[in-house]
Short mmCIF file of C-alpha atoms in Angstrom, two decimals:
data_model
loop_
_atom_site.label_atom_id
_atom_site.label_comp_id
_atom_site.label_asym_id
_atom_site.label_seq_id
_atom_site.Cartn_x
_atom_site.Cartn_y
_atom_site.Cartn_z
CA UNK A 29 14.54 -36.52 -51.26
CA UNK A 30 12.31 -39.47 -51.19
CA UNK A 31 14.86 -42.03 -52.38
CA UNK A 32 18.61 -42.72 -52.53
CA UNK A 33 20.16 -40.31 -54.98
CA UNK A 34 23.43 -41.05 -56.78
CA UNK A 35 25.50 -38.85 -59.04
CA UNK A 36 26.80 -38.89 -61.68
CA UNK A 37 24.50 -41.41 -63.35
CA UNK A 38 27.14 -42.02 -65.99
CA UNK A 39 30.81 -41.27 -65.93
CA UNK A 40 33.34 -41.94 -68.71
CA UNK A 41 36.96 -41.39 -67.76
CA UNK A 42 40.43 -42.19 -69.02
CA UNK A 43 42.66 -44.77 -67.42
CA UNK A 44 44.73 -43.26 -64.68
CA UNK A 45 42.29 -40.42 -63.76
CA UNK A 46 40.60 -40.12 -60.36
CA UNK A 47 36.79 -40.25 -60.03
CA UNK A 48 34.43 -39.35 -57.28
CA UNK A 49 30.94 -40.86 -56.96
CA UNK A 50 28.34 -39.38 -54.67
CA UNK A 51 25.51 -40.92 -52.71
CA UNK A 52 22.73 -39.07 -50.87
CA UNK A 53 20.86 -41.49 -48.60
CA UNK A 54 17.31 -41.34 -47.39
CA UNK A 55 16.98 -38.97 -44.55
CA UNK A 56 17.14 -40.69 -41.16
CA UNK A 57 18.87 -43.81 -42.55
CA UNK A 58 21.87 -44.49 -40.32
CA UNK A 59 23.42 -47.16 -42.48
CA UNK A 60 24.98 -46.58 -45.91
CA UNK A 61 26.43 -49.18 -48.31
CA UNK A 62 28.46 -49.23 -51.46
CA UNK A 63 28.37 -52.17 -53.91
CA UNK A 64 29.95 -52.78 -57.23
CA UNK A 65 28.11 -54.54 -60.05
CA UNK A 66 30.23 -55.55 -63.05
CA UNK A 67 28.45 -56.37 -66.26
CA UNK A 68 26.54 -59.59 -65.93
CA UNK A 69 27.69 -60.19 -62.38
CA UNK A 70 26.25 -59.99 -58.88
CA UNK A 71 26.66 -57.38 -56.30
CA UNK A 72 30.09 -57.12 -54.76
CA UNK A 73 30.22 -55.58 -51.27
CA UNK A 74 32.65 -52.70 -50.96
CA UNK A 75 32.02 -50.84 -47.68
CA UNK A 76 29.40 -49.85 -45.24
CA UNK A 77 28.97 -47.08 -42.70
CA UNK A 78 26.72 -47.40 -39.62
CA UNK A 79 26.16 -44.23 -37.55
CA UNK A 80 29.32 -43.08 -35.88
CA UNK A 81 30.96 -46.52 -35.82
CA UNK A 82 34.13 -47.21 -37.72
CA UNK A 83 33.13 -48.27 -41.35
CA UNK A 84 33.58 -51.87 -42.49
CA UNK A 85 36.04 -51.54 -45.40
CA UNK A 86 36.59 -55.22 -45.79
CA UNK A 87 35.22 -55.23 -49.42
CA UNK A 88 37.44 -52.48 -50.84
CA UNK A 89 39.41 -54.25 -53.59
CA UNK A 90 42.62 -52.10 -53.29
CA UNK A 91 44.05 -49.02 -51.72
CA UNK A 92 42.94 -47.07 -54.88
CA UNK A 93 39.40 -47.22 -53.44
CA UNK A 94 38.30 -45.06 -50.52
CA UNK A 95 35.05 -43.75 -49.19
CA UNK A 96 33.89 -41.12 -46.74
CA UNK A 97 30.69 -40.26 -44.98
CA UNK A 98 30.07 -37.27 -42.82
CA UNK A 99 27.65 -38.15 -40.05
CA UNK A 100 24.48 -39.66 -41.47
CA UNK A 101 24.51 -37.68 -44.62
CA UNK A 102 26.21 -37.83 -48.03
CA UNK A 103 28.92 -40.29 -48.85
CA UNK A 104 31.59 -40.15 -51.58
CA UNK A 105 33.38 -43.09 -53.10
CA UNK A 106 36.70 -42.22 -54.69
CA UNK A 107 38.63 -44.27 -57.05
CA UNK A 108 42.20 -43.10 -57.69
CA UNK A 109 44.19 -43.95 -60.83
CA UNK A 110 41.31 -45.74 -62.48
CA UNK A 111 41.88 -48.98 -64.30
CA UNK A 112 39.74 -50.57 -67.01
CA UNK A 113 38.68 -53.33 -64.56
CA UNK A 114 37.03 -50.64 -62.44
CA UNK A 115 34.40 -50.23 -65.12
CA UNK A 116 31.11 -51.21 -63.44
CA UNK A 117 27.91 -49.84 -61.93
CA UNK A 118 28.47 -48.62 -58.48
CA UNK A 119 25.38 -48.97 -56.33
CA UNK A 120 24.69 -47.13 -53.07
CA UNK A 121 22.00 -48.25 -50.57
CA UNK A 122 20.88 -46.91 -47.23
CA UNK A 123 18.94 -48.49 -44.40
CA UNK A 124 17.18 -47.77 -41.18
CA UNK A 125 18.53 -50.17 -38.56
CA UNK A 126 15.63 -49.74 -36.16
CA UNK A 127 11.91 -49.09 -36.36
CA UNK A 128 9.83 -49.62 -39.41
CA UNK A 129 11.29 -51.47 -42.38
CA UNK A 130 14.30 -52.51 -40.38
CA UNK A 131 16.72 -54.42 -42.41
CA UNK A 132 15.49 -53.30 -45.88
CA UNK A 133 18.12 -51.82 -48.09
CA UNK A 134 16.92 -49.00 -50.37
CA UNK A 135 19.08 -48.78 -53.49
CA UNK A 136 19.85 -45.84 -55.75
CA UNK A 137 19.90 -46.32 -59.51
CA UNK A 138 23.72 -46.47 -59.57
CA UNK A 139 26.55 -44.73 -61.19
CA UNK A 140 27.79 -46.30 -64.29
CA UNK A 141 31.61 -45.94 -64.62
CA UNK A 142 33.39 -46.60 -67.92
CA UNK A 143 37.17 -46.41 -67.86
CA UNK A 144 38.66 -46.11 -71.40
CA UNK B 13 31.73 -65.97 -42.76
CA UNK B 14 28.47 -65.43 -44.58
CA UNK B 15 27.92 -66.50 -48.25
CA UNK B 16 25.06 -67.02 -50.64
CA UNK B 17 24.87 -69.41 -53.49
CA UNK B 18 22.17 -69.02 -56.21
CA UNK B 19 21.99 -72.08 -58.41
CA UNK B 20 21.33 -71.23 -62.02
CA UNK B 21 22.45 -67.94 -63.46
CA UNK B 22 19.64 -68.07 -66.01
CA UNK B 23 16.16 -69.60 -65.60
CA UNK B 24 13.51 -69.76 -68.32
CA UNK B 25 9.85 -70.56 -67.66
CA UNK B 26 6.70 -70.43 -69.74
CA UNK B 27 4.16 -67.84 -68.93
CA UNK B 28 1.77 -69.37 -66.34
CA UNK B 29 4.28 -71.90 -65.14
CA UNK B 30 5.79 -72.29 -61.67
CA UNK B 31 8.82 -70.05 -60.88
CA UNK B 32 11.48 -71.56 -58.65
CA UNK B 33 14.70 -69.72 -57.99
CA UNK B 34 17.09 -71.40 -55.60
CA UNK B 35 19.17 -69.79 -52.86
CA UNK B 36 21.33 -71.46 -50.25
CA UNK B 37 23.24 -69.64 -47.61
CA UNK B 38 25.91 -70.16 -45.04
CA UNK B 39 25.95 -68.18 -41.89
CA UNK B 40 27.52 -68.83 -38.51
CA UNK B 41 24.63 -67.07 -36.79
CA UNK B 42 20.91 -67.00 -37.42
CA UNK B 43 20.52 -65.09 -40.59
CA UNK B 44 18.22 -62.49 -42.03
CA UNK B 45 17.45 -63.40 -45.59
CA UNK B 46 16.24 -61.24 -48.47
CA UNK B 47 15.20 -61.49 -52.10
CA UNK B 48 15.67 -58.45 -54.34
CA UNK B 49 14.58 -57.88 -57.90
CA UNK B 50 16.26 -55.72 -60.49
CA UNK B 51 14.25 -54.83 -63.62
CA UNK B 52 16.17 -53.77 -66.70
CA UNK B 53 17.87 -50.35 -66.23
CA UNK B 54 16.44 -49.94 -62.74
CA UNK B 55 17.80 -50.20 -59.18
CA UNK B 56 17.16 -53.12 -56.88
CA UNK B 57 13.97 -53.33 -54.90
CA UNK B 58 12.96 -55.64 -52.04
CA UNK B 59 10.69 -58.57 -52.86
CA UNK B 60 10.51 -60.11 -49.45
CA UNK B 61 12.51 -60.73 -46.33
CA UNK B 62 12.84 -63.21 -43.46
CA UNK B 63 13.98 -61.86 -40.17
CA UNK B 64 12.22 -63.84 -37.38
CA UNK B 65 8.96 -65.66 -36.90
CA UNK B 66 6.97 -67.45 -39.63
CA UNK B 67 9.30 -69.29 -42.04
CA UNK B 68 7.03 -68.83 -45.04
CA UNK B 69 7.27 -65.31 -46.16
CA UNK B 70 5.07 -63.61 -48.69
CA UNK B 71 6.28 -60.69 -50.73
CA UNK B 72 5.13 -58.41 -53.52
CA UNK B 73 3.83 -59.50 -56.90
CA UNK B 74 2.75 -62.97 -55.76
CA UNK B 75 6.19 -64.16 -54.73
CA UNK B 76 6.93 -66.09 -51.58
CA UNK B 77 9.96 -67.82 -50.00
CA UNK B 78 10.37 -70.43 -47.30
CA UNK B 79 13.26 -70.41 -44.80
CA UNK B 80 14.46 -73.95 -44.20
CA UNK B 81 17.15 -73.99 -41.56
CA UNK B 82 17.85 -77.68 -41.91
CA UNK B 83 18.53 -77.22 -45.63
CA UNK B 84 20.04 -73.74 -45.22
CA UNK B 85 17.83 -72.64 -48.06
CA UNK B 86 15.62 -69.71 -48.89
CA UNK B 87 14.15 -70.55 -52.35
CA UNK B 88 11.84 -68.09 -54.13
CA UNK B 89 8.64 -69.34 -55.73
CA UNK B 90 5.65 -68.00 -57.63
CA UNK B 91 2.85 -70.29 -58.70
CA UNK B 92 2.26 -68.71 -62.13
CA UNK B 93 4.79 -66.69 -64.03
CA UNK B 94 3.88 -63.45 -65.75
CA UNK B 95 5.75 -61.78 -68.58
CA UNK B 96 6.38 -58.83 -66.31
CA UNK B 97 8.36 -61.06 -63.91
CA UNK B 98 11.24 -61.16 -66.37
CA UNK B 99 14.12 -59.59 -64.34
CA UNK B 100 17.24 -60.38 -62.37
CA UNK B 101 16.70 -61.74 -58.88
CA UNK B 102 19.23 -61.61 -56.05
CA UNK B 103 19.26 -63.49 -52.78
CA UNK B 104 21.05 -61.79 -49.84
CA UNK B 105 22.02 -62.74 -46.33
CA UNK B 106 22.82 -60.73 -43.31
CA UNK B 107 23.91 -62.34 -40.08
CA UNK B 108 22.38 -61.16 -36.84
CA UNK B 109 24.75 -58.88 -35.01
CA UNK B 110 26.19 -57.57 -38.23
CA UNK B 111 24.95 -55.01 -40.69
CA UNK B 112 26.87 -56.44 -43.63
CA UNK B 113 24.67 -57.81 -46.48
CA UNK B 114 26.12 -60.47 -48.82
CA UNK B 115 24.45 -60.91 -52.17
CA UNK B 116 24.34 -63.88 -54.43
CA UNK B 117 25.50 -63.66 -58.14
CA UNK B 118 21.96 -63.37 -59.22
CA UNK B 119 19.46 -65.33 -61.43
CA UNK B 120 18.12 -63.84 -64.64
CA UNK B 121 14.53 -65.02 -65.12
CA UNK B 122 13.16 -65.24 -68.65
CA UNK B 123 9.41 -65.76 -69.23
CA UNK B 124 8.43 -67.34 -72.51
CA UNK B 125 5.15 -66.57 -74.11
#
């Protein structure tokens, strides 16, 4: 597609359940990022993938959070045993790291997660 | 380590007045600097960026920002605010040699009629 696509756009779950969020980046973008945006707050870095390099997981808040990406395609962010403090909008972005528009992050519209 | 500080979580200006949103960064290497805007219920979009070259950068919708290395600042300005500028603005930094982007906490701009 033309832009970064995220699904689901909204997810309501019960505390303790696992959730999986999906991000489909722009074709040809080698870098993919996940951020968390809690209500009224800024963007909190979670993880990024760049090509075939080992991902930078330094922002994952706990071992309940994990993410995978196959090659330069779709990524999934998994949150196990969800807690109420996990409620947030999870934003995915992709970037071309060479050529035109180098350095610009293209964001999806986010997945809003509500944990009851 | 990189970090970004945005002074003022909320800024109000009158329509037609100067917009000034402040951003200071810390980076151990020459940074790449960005401003993104988030309109209500929408994703973030790039306003402008500084990578190398001219320190005064012009972006979309009449916004511009100046990279001042001596002040470690990258403040965003617009000479005359428009009602449509009401949104949340985020400053971000990326150090050269890394692909990690760190965002500030955002400044919500309100434009008064």
